[in-house]
Structure formats: structure tokens, C-alpha cells
């Protein structure tokens, strides 16, 4: 692995090697993570890195764009076909900058955005006070029903009619249920707002047609490519044809600089892979595993927000167990299970403590884990929750986690031998 770096910078090499070992020996359950195929690693390191280009195929600001033009055109075509989108922009660098592209395309300073609140499951880039967009735009927020844990569409509609936002955003970081895109699209149309779905978390499930797509109902759809799409750390934005020029101008020169051709090539490969039966089979299992995980947790008296899941993640309210999200994130990490603390809707705790955990099944499903292994994971988790400060307990749990995951290689044997 990294045979050149290994010789020229052993200090840095050891860090990469260290993380590879961490990934091999840990059970990865952060809902936004996946393991990229070897082709994605290969293309990320390809010579496209050397090429500096601005603008779009056929209208670049620099020479030497022949092959880059072919690749970007192919990537756009693949995304259009995969998602049934009218127009695609492949240039944005991540899910966050994909959202910034849309803002740069349709909003002026001071415009109003209606989005899901961060503590209800939304994302920082949807207008959290901690994000720069909160200084540029006015935000109003919707959330979830306290009883059901599902989006309160009636309240959203009422806020939309009262506040008359210019943009309504749906899509979330931590929401386990299907979203009624048709209803949100109609609310936006009724109040004269643009509609946008940030499907960062679920774009792999949507590509595989395992859950419904927002594309037919939204003016704009943004996504990150590194979550369930299982690709490089990048972004994609799609829109209706009538907004194509606005989106392309908003993206470049509006929001980004030169094209990252190497990551675009990796995205291009993944868009092809995401249309295969093999990818679909993985995505079907991701959801099945998440639903099994929810049931297994509930069987041990864990409160699963919204009562279950329709996608790749569950959100667990830990309050009846007498532990906090941060405490469990640390203890589970020591026990070889990687998850993240999570605000639950109406969380009484601060964001850096939290009452909950978000747990995802994408990465473990890619490695081949199924329901039987999830039962063992839940058993380990429960042992950690019961005794989170006991180092001997955590060590014993870690041995169980490592023994379990050892049967499921991260990459095929010999993948990094050179
Ligand atoms: C809904 C949503 N949008 C955007 C992002 C950011 O994506 P990226 O990390 O690719 O910038 C996330 C990340 O978790 C997310 O959950």
C-alpha cells in the first residue's frame, strides 16, 4: 500500500496504515460512512488530479480538456439516467457545498429558508446558527411530532404559509423515516418557494430504488456521494431543466473553483456501479439490517425514535438506560463499535452531550454482516451500556467485536500488497 509514500514519508504512511488497521478491526456503524470500492480509491489517486480546469465541457477556461470533457459528460449522463434527473451538475466538492451551490443559484442575501432544525435531524448547512449560512439568510425551521418522531407536515405547512420562504429544504442527517416529497413539493409550490431535497444520506438507497426518490417532486436535489452511495467524498446536484443555467452558474463561478476531476472520476465509476444488481442487493440488505437492528434494540427495551426505520439508520433515545450519547460514543469506541452521539428530537441535553445515538448499517452490510451478527452486536452494545465505565468490561467487549468482524474482510485479501 502507498509504496511511494511509504519510502518518502514513513511518518505519514504510519498514520494511513494505522487508520486502515482501525477500519479492519472495528465495527463501523456511523450512519454516514461506507467503504469505498477499490476502483474509487484508484480513481481518487489518478492523474486527473494534475489537470486544472474551470467551466463546463465545451466551455472551459483552460486548454487540454478533451478527456476531462468526455469524463464529465459521461458522469452527468450516468447520474441523469440513474436518478431520472433532467439536469445534473457533478462539480460540487461535497454534500455541504452541493447545498451551497443551490443557495448561490436561487437566493439573495436576506432571503428566507424553511428547513428541518438541526436538533430534529437536519444538517448544519441547512441554517444552523453555527454555520455561515445563518449570517447570510433568514432561517425558519420545522421539526418532528413529539409523539410519533416523524416530520410534522401540518406544522411545516402552517409555517410555510405564514413565513413565505423562498426555499424549502427537506432531507436530513438523522431521520429514519420516508419523507413525503410530493406533499413538501406541493407546499413549496403553494407558497411560491423553490423546493430542495438534500438526500445526502439516502442517495444510494434511492439509486437502488429501495426507497422512493425525491427527484420527480423537487426543483433541486443535492447529495453527498460518500454515504449510502458508497463513493468518494464528493457531491452532486440535480435540478429541473428550467433551472439548469441557474444551477451551473451558481455552482461555478458562484460557489466553487476548479473541478476536482479525480473525485469526479470516482463519482462517475460509482454511478455505473450503483445501477448494478450487486449494488441493489447490498442496499436491500442495508435496510433489512437496519430494521432488524431496530427490533433487536427494542427487544432489550431501548427506545428507537419513530419506532423503527425505513432506511439505513436508527436513532436511539438512551434516557431510560441512564447513560448519555457522548458517554456511549466513547465507551462503544473502546469496545470496538464506532457510532456517533446524536441529538434526539426535543433533546434536553446539549449537542456535545446528547441523549441519543445514531447507528447505521451501510458499512457493516457492505462487509457482509447480517441479522445473526447484528444480534451479537446488540448483545455487545447492551453489555457496554450496562457497564460503560468498567475498563475490563470494555476490553472483553472489544475482544468480542474483533472476533466478530474478523470473519468479514474490509477489502479482499492482498488488495494493498504491492
Ligand atoms: C443531510 C446532510 N447533508 C449534507 C451533509 C454533508 O455532507 P458532506 O460531508 O459530504 O459535506 C451531511 C453529512 O452528514 C448530511 O447528513
Short mmCIF file of C-alpha atoms and ligand atoms in Angstrom, two decimals:
data_model
loop_
_atom_site.label_atom_id
_atom_site.label_comp_id
_atom_site.label_asym_id
_atom_site.label_seq_id
_atom_site.Cartn_x
_atom_site.Cartn_y
_atom_site.Cartn_z
CA UNK A 1 0.00 0.00 0.00
CA UNK A 2 1.20 3.53 -0.82
CA UNK A 3 4.60 2.20 -1.86
CA UNK A 4 5.98 5.63 -2.77
CA UNK A 5 4.77 7.43 0.36
CA UNK A 6 5.94 4.52 2.49
CA UNK A 7 9.52 5.32 1.49
CA UNK A 8 9.41 9.11 1.21
CA UNK A 9 7.30 9.87 4.29
CA UNK A 10 7.15 6.92 6.71
CA UNK A 11 5.68 9.13 9.45
CA UNK A 12 2.63 9.95 7.32
CA UNK A 13 2.48 6.42 5.97
CA UNK A 14 2.12 5.06 9.50
CA UNK A 15 -0.97 7.22 10.04
CA UNK A 16 -2.68 5.86 6.92
CA UNK A 17 -1.68 2.33 7.86
CA UNK A 18 -2.97 2.97 11.38
CA UNK A 19 -6.36 4.01 10.06
CA UNK A 20 -6.54 1.02 7.73
CA UNK A 21 -5.97 -1.24 10.75
CA UNK A 22 -8.58 0.68 12.74
CA UNK A 23 -11.07 0.20 9.92
CA UNK A 24 -10.25 -3.51 9.63
CA UNK A 25 -10.69 -4.26 13.32
CA UNK A 26 -13.65 -2.02 14.23
CA UNK A 27 -17.36 -2.47 13.62
CA UNK A 28 -18.23 0.69 11.70
CA UNK A 29 -21.74 1.90 12.42
CA UNK A 30 -21.57 5.65 11.82
CA UNK A 31 -24.58 6.16 9.56
CA UNK A 32 -22.76 8.49 7.16
CA UNK A 33 -19.92 6.06 6.50
CA UNK A 34 -19.33 3.43 3.87
CA UNK A 35 -16.35 1.54 2.49
CA UNK A 36 -15.42 2.66 -0.99
CA UNK A 37 -14.67 0.03 -3.63
CA UNK A 38 -11.02 -0.29 -4.72
CA UNK A 39 -11.81 1.41 -8.02
CA UNK A 40 -12.86 4.53 -6.11
CA UNK A 41 -9.56 4.56 -4.23
CA UNK A 42 -7.73 4.06 -7.53
CA UNK A 43 -9.54 6.84 -9.37
CA UNK A 44 -9.16 9.23 -6.44
CA UNK A 45 -5.43 8.86 -6.88
CA UNK A 46 -5.49 9.07 -10.68
CA UNK A 47 -3.63 11.56 -12.89
CA UNK A 48 -6.81 13.59 -13.33
CA UNK A 49 -5.55 15.23 -10.11
CA UNK A 50 -2.99 17.07 -12.23
CA UNK A 51 -5.46 18.81 -14.50
CA UNK A 52 -6.65 22.29 -13.69
CA UNK A 53 -9.96 23.23 -15.31
CA UNK A 54 -12.73 25.70 -14.74
CA UNK A 55 -16.07 25.92 -16.52
CA UNK A 56 -18.06 23.16 -18.17
CA UNK A 57 -17.44 20.69 -21.02
CA UNK A 58 -17.26 22.65 -24.27
CA UNK A 59 -16.75 25.94 -22.41
CA UNK A 60 -13.61 25.62 -20.30
CA UNK A 61 -11.32 28.44 -19.34
CA UNK A 62 -8.17 26.34 -19.90
CA UNK A 63 -6.83 24.16 -22.70
CA UNK A 64 -6.24 20.43 -22.57
CA UNK A 65 -9.76 19.48 -21.57
CA UNK A 66 -10.55 16.78 -24.14
CA UNK A 67 -10.58 13.78 -21.81
CA UNK A 68 -11.91 15.70 -18.85
CA UNK A 69 -14.82 16.86 -21.01
CA UNK A 70 -15.58 13.28 -22.02
CA UNK A 71 -15.46 12.15 -18.40
CA UNK A 72 -17.63 14.95 -17.01
CA UNK A 73 -20.19 14.43 -19.79
CA UNK A 74 -20.27 10.70 -19.03
CA UNK A 75 -20.67 11.32 -15.30
CA UNK A 76 -23.59 13.71 -15.91
CA UNK A 77 -25.24 11.21 -18.27
CA UNK A 78 -24.87 8.41 -15.76
CA UNK A 79 -26.34 10.49 -12.93
CA UNK A 80 -29.25 11.59 -15.12
CA UNK A 81 -30.05 8.00 -16.03
CA UNK A 82 -29.58 6.63 -12.53
CA UNK A 83 -31.80 9.20 -10.84
CA UNK A 84 -34.08 10.18 -13.75
CA UNK A 85 -32.91 13.78 -13.36
CA UNK A 86 -33.46 16.43 -16.03
CA UNK A 87 -30.16 18.22 -15.35
CA UNK A 88 -27.07 17.30 -13.32
CA UNK A 89 -24.09 19.25 -12.06
CA UNK A 90 -21.22 16.99 -10.99
CA UNK A 91 -18.72 19.64 -9.91
CA UNK A 92 -19.54 20.32 -6.31
CA UNK A 93 -16.98 19.07 -3.78
CA UNK A 94 -19.22 17.56 -1.09
CA UNK A 95 -22.76 17.35 0.21
CA UNK A 96 -22.28 20.62 2.05
CA UNK A 97 -21.01 22.52 -0.97
CA UNK A 98 -23.79 20.92 -3.04
CA UNK A 99 -26.21 22.77 -0.78
CA UNK A 100 -24.21 25.98 -1.10
CA UNK A 101 -24.47 25.64 -4.90
CA UNK A 102 -28.24 25.63 -4.68
CA UNK A 103 -28.25 28.64 -2.33
CA UNK A 104 -25.88 30.52 -4.65
CA UNK A 105 -28.19 29.67 -7.56
CA UNK A 106 -31.55 30.79 -6.19
CA UNK A 107 -31.09 33.03 -3.14
CA UNK A 108 -30.14 36.61 -2.42
CA UNK A 109 -28.73 37.80 0.88
CA UNK A 110 -31.52 38.01 3.46
CA UNK A 111 -33.83 35.54 1.73
CA UNK A 112 -35.79 33.16 3.89
CA UNK A 113 -35.23 29.38 4.06
CA UNK A 114 -37.55 26.87 5.73
CA UNK A 115 -35.60 23.78 6.77
CA UNK A 116 -35.54 21.00 9.32
CA UNK A 117 -33.98 22.08 12.60
CA UNK A 118 -30.56 20.60 13.37
CA UNK A 119 -31.71 19.17 16.68
CA UNK A 120 -34.64 17.48 14.96
CA UNK A 121 -32.40 15.71 12.45
CA UNK A 122 -31.48 18.45 9.93
CA UNK A 123 -27.96 19.35 8.80
CA UNK A 124 -25.60 22.18 9.76
CA UNK A 125 -25.63 23.52 6.20
CA UNK A 126 -29.42 23.94 6.32
CA UNK A 127 -29.04 27.02 8.51
CA UNK A 128 -27.69 26.13 11.92
CA UNK A 129 -26.54 29.21 13.88
CA UNK A 130 -23.08 27.61 13.86
CA UNK A 131 -22.96 27.67 10.04
CA UNK A 132 -22.09 30.78 7.98
CA UNK A 133 -25.34 30.45 6.01
CA UNK A 134 -27.19 31.65 9.12
CA UNK A 135 -25.45 35.03 8.71
CA UNK A 136 -26.50 35.30 5.07
CA UNK A 137 -30.07 34.07 5.07
CA UNK A 138 -33.04 34.12 7.39
CA UNK A 139 -34.00 30.69 8.60
CA UNK A 140 -37.21 29.31 9.97
CA UNK A 141 -37.43 25.70 10.97
CA UNK A 142 -39.80 22.76 11.12
CA UNK A 143 -39.38 19.61 13.17
CA UNK A 144 -40.87 16.33 14.23
CA UNK A 145 -44.02 15.45 16.07
CA UNK A 146 -43.17 14.79 19.71
CA UNK A 147 -45.28 11.64 19.88
CA UNK A 148 -44.51 9.95 16.57
CA UNK A 149 -40.98 11.23 15.95
CA UNK A 150 -42.00 11.83 12.32
CA UNK A 151 -41.97 15.15 10.43
CA UNK A 152 -44.87 17.35 11.46
CA UNK A 153 -46.12 18.20 7.95
CA UNK A 154 -49.08 20.20 9.19
CA UNK A 155 -46.85 22.50 11.22
CA UNK A 156 -44.46 22.76 8.26
CA UNK A 157 -47.34 23.82 6.01
CA UNK A 158 -48.57 26.36 8.52
CA UNK A 159 -45.04 27.87 8.90
CA UNK A 160 -44.60 27.95 5.12
CA UNK A 161 -47.85 29.87 4.62
CA UNK A 162 -47.04 32.27 7.46
CA UNK A 163 -43.37 32.90 6.65
CA UNK A 164 -43.41 32.68 2.82
CA UNK A 165 -39.84 31.32 2.46
CA UNK A 166 -38.05 31.47 -0.88
CA UNK A 167 -36.65 27.96 -0.44
CA UNK A 168 -37.99 24.92 1.41
CA UNK A 169 -35.46 22.21 2.23
CA UNK A 170 -36.20 18.63 3.15
CA UNK A 171 -33.76 15.80 3.75
CA UNK A 172 -31.87 15.12 6.95
CA UNK A 173 -28.82 13.79 8.73
CA UNK A 174 -30.67 11.82 11.29
CA UNK A 175 -34.16 10.87 10.18
CA UNK A 176 -35.10 7.20 9.88
CA UNK A 177 -38.39 7.54 8.03
CA UNK A 178 -39.52 8.09 4.44
CA UNK A 179 -40.21 11.71 3.55
CA UNK A 180 -43.39 12.76 1.75
CA UNK A 181 -41.69 14.65 -1.09
CA UNK A 182 -44.90 15.09 -3.04
CA UNK A 183 -46.51 16.87 -0.10
CA UNK A 184 -43.48 19.10 0.51
CA UNK A 185 -43.22 19.92 -3.22
CA UNK A 186 -46.86 20.96 -3.17
CA UNK A 187 -46.40 23.12 -0.05
CA UNK A 188 -43.47 24.86 -1.78
CA UNK A 189 -45.46 25.41 -4.97
CA UNK A 190 -48.43 26.77 -2.96
CA UNK A 191 -46.30 29.45 -1.28
CA UNK A 192 -44.14 30.22 -4.35
CA UNK A 193 -40.95 28.73 -2.89
CA UNK A 194 -38.28 26.65 -4.58
CA UNK A 195 -38.18 23.09 -3.26
CA UNK A 196 -34.98 21.24 -2.49
CA UNK A 197 -34.19 17.83 -1.08
CA UNK A 198 -30.78 17.14 0.43
CA UNK A 199 -30.68 13.35 0.01
CA UNK A 200 -27.07 13.07 1.20
CA UNK A 201 -27.73 10.13 3.48
CA UNK A 202 -30.06 8.11 1.32
CA UNK A 203 -28.84 8.64 -2.25
CA UNK A 204 -27.58 5.04 -2.51
CA UNK A 205 -30.93 3.68 -1.39
CA UNK A 206 -32.68 5.97 -3.87
CA UNK A 207 -30.32 4.96 -6.70
CA UNK A 208 -31.06 1.30 -6.00
CA UNK A 209 -34.80 2.08 -5.92
CA UNK A 210 -35.10 0.62 -2.45
CA UNK A 211 -36.89 3.74 -1.19
CA UNK A 212 -38.80 6.45 -3.10
CA UNK A 213 -36.96 9.21 -4.94
CA UNK A 214 -37.34 12.94 -4.31
CA UNK A 215 -36.25 13.74 -7.89
CA UNK A 216 -39.72 13.88 -9.53
CA UNK A 217 -41.10 16.23 -6.85
CA UNK A 218 -38.28 18.69 -6.11
CA UNK A 219 -36.87 21.63 -8.07
CA UNK A 220 -33.38 20.79 -6.76
CA UNK A 221 -31.87 17.64 -5.27
CA UNK A 222 -28.43 17.68 -3.67
CA UNK A 223 -26.39 14.83 -2.35
CA UNK A 224 -23.12 13.87 -0.88
CA UNK A 225 -21.59 10.78 -2.54
CA UNK A 226 -19.81 9.21 0.42
CA UNK A 227 -22.74 7.93 2.44
CA UNK A 228 -25.09 5.18 1.16
CA UNK A 229 -23.86 5.82 -2.40
CA UNK A 230 -20.59 4.30 -1.11
CA UNK A 231 -18.37 6.54 -3.23
CA UNK A 232 -15.69 9.17 -2.74
CA UNK A 233 -16.19 12.28 -0.60
CA UNK A 234 -17.97 14.45 -3.15
CA UNK A 235 -21.29 15.96 -4.13
CA UNK A 236 -23.87 16.05 -6.92
CA UNK A 237 -26.71 18.49 -7.59
CA UNK A 238 -29.68 17.79 -9.84
CA UNK A 239 -32.49 20.07 -10.95
CA UNK A 240 -35.33 20.55 -13.35
CA UNK A 241 -34.17 21.60 -16.81
CA UNK A 242 -35.65 25.09 -16.42
CA UNK A 243 -33.16 25.77 -13.60
CA UNK A 244 -30.13 24.23 -15.36
CA UNK A 245 -28.41 27.51 -16.26
CA UNK A 246 -29.05 28.98 -12.81
CA UNK A 247 -27.57 25.91 -11.12
CA UNK A 248 -24.50 25.75 -13.33
CA UNK A 249 -23.76 29.46 -12.83
CA UNK A 250 -24.47 29.19 -9.12
CA UNK A 251 -22.02 26.30 -8.83
CA UNK A 252 -19.25 27.77 -10.98
CA UNK A 253 -18.30 30.54 -10.63
CA UNK A 254 -20.87 31.02 -7.85
CA UNK A 255 -19.73 28.56 -5.21
CA UNK A 256 -16.60 26.65 -6.25
CA UNK A 257 -13.34 26.94 -8.16
CA UNK A 258 -11.61 24.41 -10.38
CA UNK A 259 -13.07 20.99 -10.98
CA UNK A 260 -11.78 18.10 -8.87
CA UNK A 261 -11.51 15.73 -11.80
CA UNK A 262 -10.05 12.85 -9.79
CA UNK A 263 -13.00 12.71 -7.40
CA UNK A 264 -15.40 13.29 -10.29
CA UNK A 265 -13.92 10.22 -12.00
CA UNK A 266 -14.52 8.23 -8.82
CA UNK A 267 -18.11 9.50 -8.67
CA UNK A 268 -18.52 8.57 -12.35
CA UNK A 269 -17.47 4.97 -11.63
CA UNK A 270 -19.82 4.73 -8.66
CA UNK A 271 -22.78 5.98 -10.68
CA UNK A 272 -22.29 3.00 -13.01
CA UNK A 273 -21.84 0.59 -10.12
CA UNK A 274 -24.96 1.94 -8.39
CA UNK A 275 -27.07 0.74 -11.33
CA UNK A 276 -25.96 -2.90 -10.94
CA UNK A 277 -27.95 -5.75 -9.32
CA UNK A 278 -24.97 -6.26 -6.96
CA UNK A 279 -25.30 -2.74 -5.55
CA UNK A 280 -29.07 -3.06 -5.29
CA UNK A 281 -28.71 -6.28 -3.35
CA UNK A 282 -26.43 -4.55 -0.84
CA UNK A 283 -28.86 -1.64 -0.43
CA UNK A 284 -31.81 -4.03 0.12
CA UNK A 285 -29.78 -5.72 2.87
CA UNK A 286 -28.74 -2.36 4.39
CA UNK A 287 -32.41 -1.56 5.08
CA UNK A 288 -33.23 -5.10 6.24
CA UNK A 289 -30.29 -4.97 8.64
CA UNK A 290 -31.32 -1.55 9.99
CA UNK A 291 -34.86 -2.81 10.58
CA UNK A 292 -33.52 -5.89 12.34
CA UNK A 293 -31.24 -3.70 14.44
CA UNK A 294 -34.23 -1.56 15.49
CA UNK A 295 -36.20 -4.64 16.54
CA UNK A 296 -33.26 -6.17 18.39
CA UNK A 297 -32.71 -2.93 20.32
CA UNK A 298 -36.40 -2.61 21.13
CA UNK A 299 -36.43 -6.20 22.40
CA UNK A 300 -33.92 -5.03 25.02
CA UNK A 301 -36.05 -2.07 26.00
CA UNK A 302 -34.19 0.60 24.02
CA UNK A 303 -36.34 3.47 22.75
CA UNK A 304 -35.98 3.72 18.98
CA UNK A 305 -37.11 7.12 17.73
CA UNK A 306 -40.20 6.85 15.49
CA UNK A 307 -40.49 3.19 16.46
CA UNK A 308 -38.21 1.85 13.74
CA UNK A 309 -36.70 2.75 10.40
CA UNK A 310 -37.34 2.77 6.65
CA UNK A 311 -33.72 3.42 5.70
CA UNK A 312 -30.13 2.72 6.75
CA UNK A 313 -30.14 4.22 10.22
CA UNK A 314 -31.82 4.18 13.59
CA UNK A 315 -31.80 6.81 16.31
CA UNK A 316 -31.82 5.51 19.87
CA UNK A 317 -33.03 7.52 22.87
CA UNK A 318 -30.83 6.38 25.78
CA UNK A 319 -32.63 8.22 28.57
CA UNK A 320 -34.32 5.16 30.08
CA UNK A 321 -30.90 3.48 30.30
CA UNK A 322 -29.38 6.24 32.42
CA UNK A 323 -26.50 6.98 30.03
CA UNK A 324 -25.70 9.87 27.66
CA UNK A 325 -24.83 9.86 23.96
CA UNK A 326 -21.29 11.17 24.41
CA UNK A 327 -20.54 8.68 27.16
CA UNK A 328 -21.73 5.80 24.98
CA UNK A 329 -19.88 7.00 21.90
CA UNK A 330 -16.64 6.86 23.91
CA UNK A 331 -17.40 3.54 25.63
CA UNK A 332 -18.54 1.83 22.42
CA UNK A 333 -15.43 3.07 20.63
CA UNK A 334 -13.31 1.40 23.29
CA UNK A 335 -15.42 -1.72 22.76
CA UNK A 336 -14.67 -1.73 19.02
CA UNK A 337 -18.01 -0.34 17.79
CA UNK A 338 -17.89 3.07 16.09
CA UNK A 339 -21.07 5.18 16.35
CA UNK A 340 -21.86 8.83 16.95
CA UNK A 341 -23.72 10.66 19.67
CA UNK A 342 -26.92 12.21 18.38
CA UNK A 343 -29.43 14.82 19.45
CA UNK A 344 -32.88 13.27 19.64
CA UNK A 345 -35.90 15.47 18.83
CA UNK A 346 -36.50 17.87 21.77
CA UNK A 347 -33.29 16.69 23.41
CA UNK A 348 -32.81 18.12 26.92
CA UNK A 349 -29.04 17.66 26.59
CA UNK A 350 -26.52 19.94 24.85
CA UNK A 351 -25.31 18.91 21.36
CA UNK A 352 -21.88 17.87 22.68
CA UNK A 353 -23.51 15.55 25.27
CA UNK A 354 -26.83 14.39 23.73
CA UNK A 355 -29.36 11.81 24.86
CA UNK A 356 -29.05 9.63 21.80
CA UNK A 357 -27.02 7.60 19.37
CA UNK A 358 -27.34 7.37 15.60
CA UNK A 359 -26.48 3.91 14.33
CA UNK A 360 -26.19 2.94 10.66
CA UNK A 361 -25.86 -0.34 8.79
CA UNK A 362 -24.25 0.60 5.46
CA UNK A 363 -20.62 -0.24 6.20
CA UNK A 364 -21.32 -3.47 8.09
CA UNK A 365 -23.67 -4.66 5.35
CA UNK A 366 -21.01 -3.99 2.73
CA UNK A 367 -18.71 -6.27 4.73
CA UNK A 368 -21.36 -9.00 4.67
CA UNK A 369 -22.78 -8.87 8.20
CA UNK A 370 -26.38 -9.99 8.54
CA UNK A 371 -29.06 -10.46 11.18
CA UNK A 372 -27.18 -13.06 13.22
CA UNK A 373 -24.15 -10.76 13.55
CA UNK A 374 -26.40 -7.81 14.39
CA UNK A 375 -27.83 -9.82 17.30
CA UNK A 376 -24.28 -10.27 18.60
CA UNK A 377 -23.53 -6.54 18.11
CA UNK A 378 -26.64 -5.60 20.08
CA UNK A 379 -25.58 -8.01 22.82
CA UNK A 380 -22.15 -6.32 22.96
CA UNK A 381 -23.73 -2.85 22.93
CA UNK A 382 -26.04 -3.78 25.77
CA UNK A 383 -23.10 -5.09 27.81
CA UNK A 384 -21.36 -1.73 27.24
CA UNK A 385 -24.46 0.29 28.22
CA UNK A 386 -24.81 -1.72 31.43
CA UNK A 387 -21.23 -1.03 32.47
CA UNK A 388 -19.77 1.81 30.41
CA UNK A 389 -17.01 2.88 32.80
CA UNK A 390 -15.63 -0.58 33.58
CA UNK A 391 -12.45 -0.90 31.52
CA UNK A 392 -12.29 -4.68 31.98
CA UNK A 393 -15.83 -4.97 30.61
CA UNK A 394 -14.96 -2.76 27.63
CA UNK A 395 -11.85 -4.84 26.93
CA UNK A 396 -13.89 -8.02 26.97
CA UNK A 397 -16.46 -6.39 24.65
CA UNK A 398 -13.68 -5.28 22.32
CA UNK A 399 -12.40 -8.84 22.04
CA UNK A 400 -15.91 -9.98 21.08
CA UNK A 401 -16.21 -7.17 18.47
CA UNK A 402 -12.84 -8.00 16.95
CA UNK A 403 -13.65 -11.71 16.83
CA UNK A 404 -16.93 -10.97 15.08
CA UNK A 405 -15.58 -8.59 12.46
CA UNK A 406 -12.51 -10.75 11.73
CA UNK A 407 -14.79 -13.04 9.71
CA UNK A 408 -15.74 -10.22 7.33
CA UNK A 409 -12.78 -8.65 5.49
CA UNK A 410 -12.85 -4.91 4.81
CA UNK A 411 -11.17 -5.44 1.43
CA UNK A 412 -10.27 -8.67 -0.39
CA UNK A 413 -7.06 -10.35 0.74
CA UNK A 414 -4.00 -8.89 -0.95
CA UNK A 415 -5.81 -5.70 -2.05
CA UNK A 416 -3.00 -3.48 -0.80
CA UNK A 417 0.01 -5.64 -1.50
CA UNK A 418 2.47 -4.15 -3.95
C1 LIG B 1 -28.26 15.83 5.18
C2 LIG B 1 -26.80 16.07 5.00
N1 LIG B 1 -26.40 16.97 4.10
C3 LIG B 1 -25.09 17.25 3.91
C4 LIG B 1 -24.13 16.59 4.63
C5 LIG B 1 -22.70 16.94 4.42
O1 LIG B 1 -22.11 16.13 3.51
P1 LIG B 1 -20.54 16.25 3.26
O2 LIG B 1 -19.91 15.66 4.46
O3 LIG B 1 -20.36 15.45 2.01
O4 LIG B 1 -20.23 17.69 3.08
C6 LIG B 1 -24.49 15.65 5.57
C7 LIG B 1 -23.45 14.97 6.35
O5 LIG B 1 -23.63 14.23 7.24
C8 LIG B 1 -25.85 15.37 5.76
O6 LIG B 1 -26.25 14.49 6.68
#
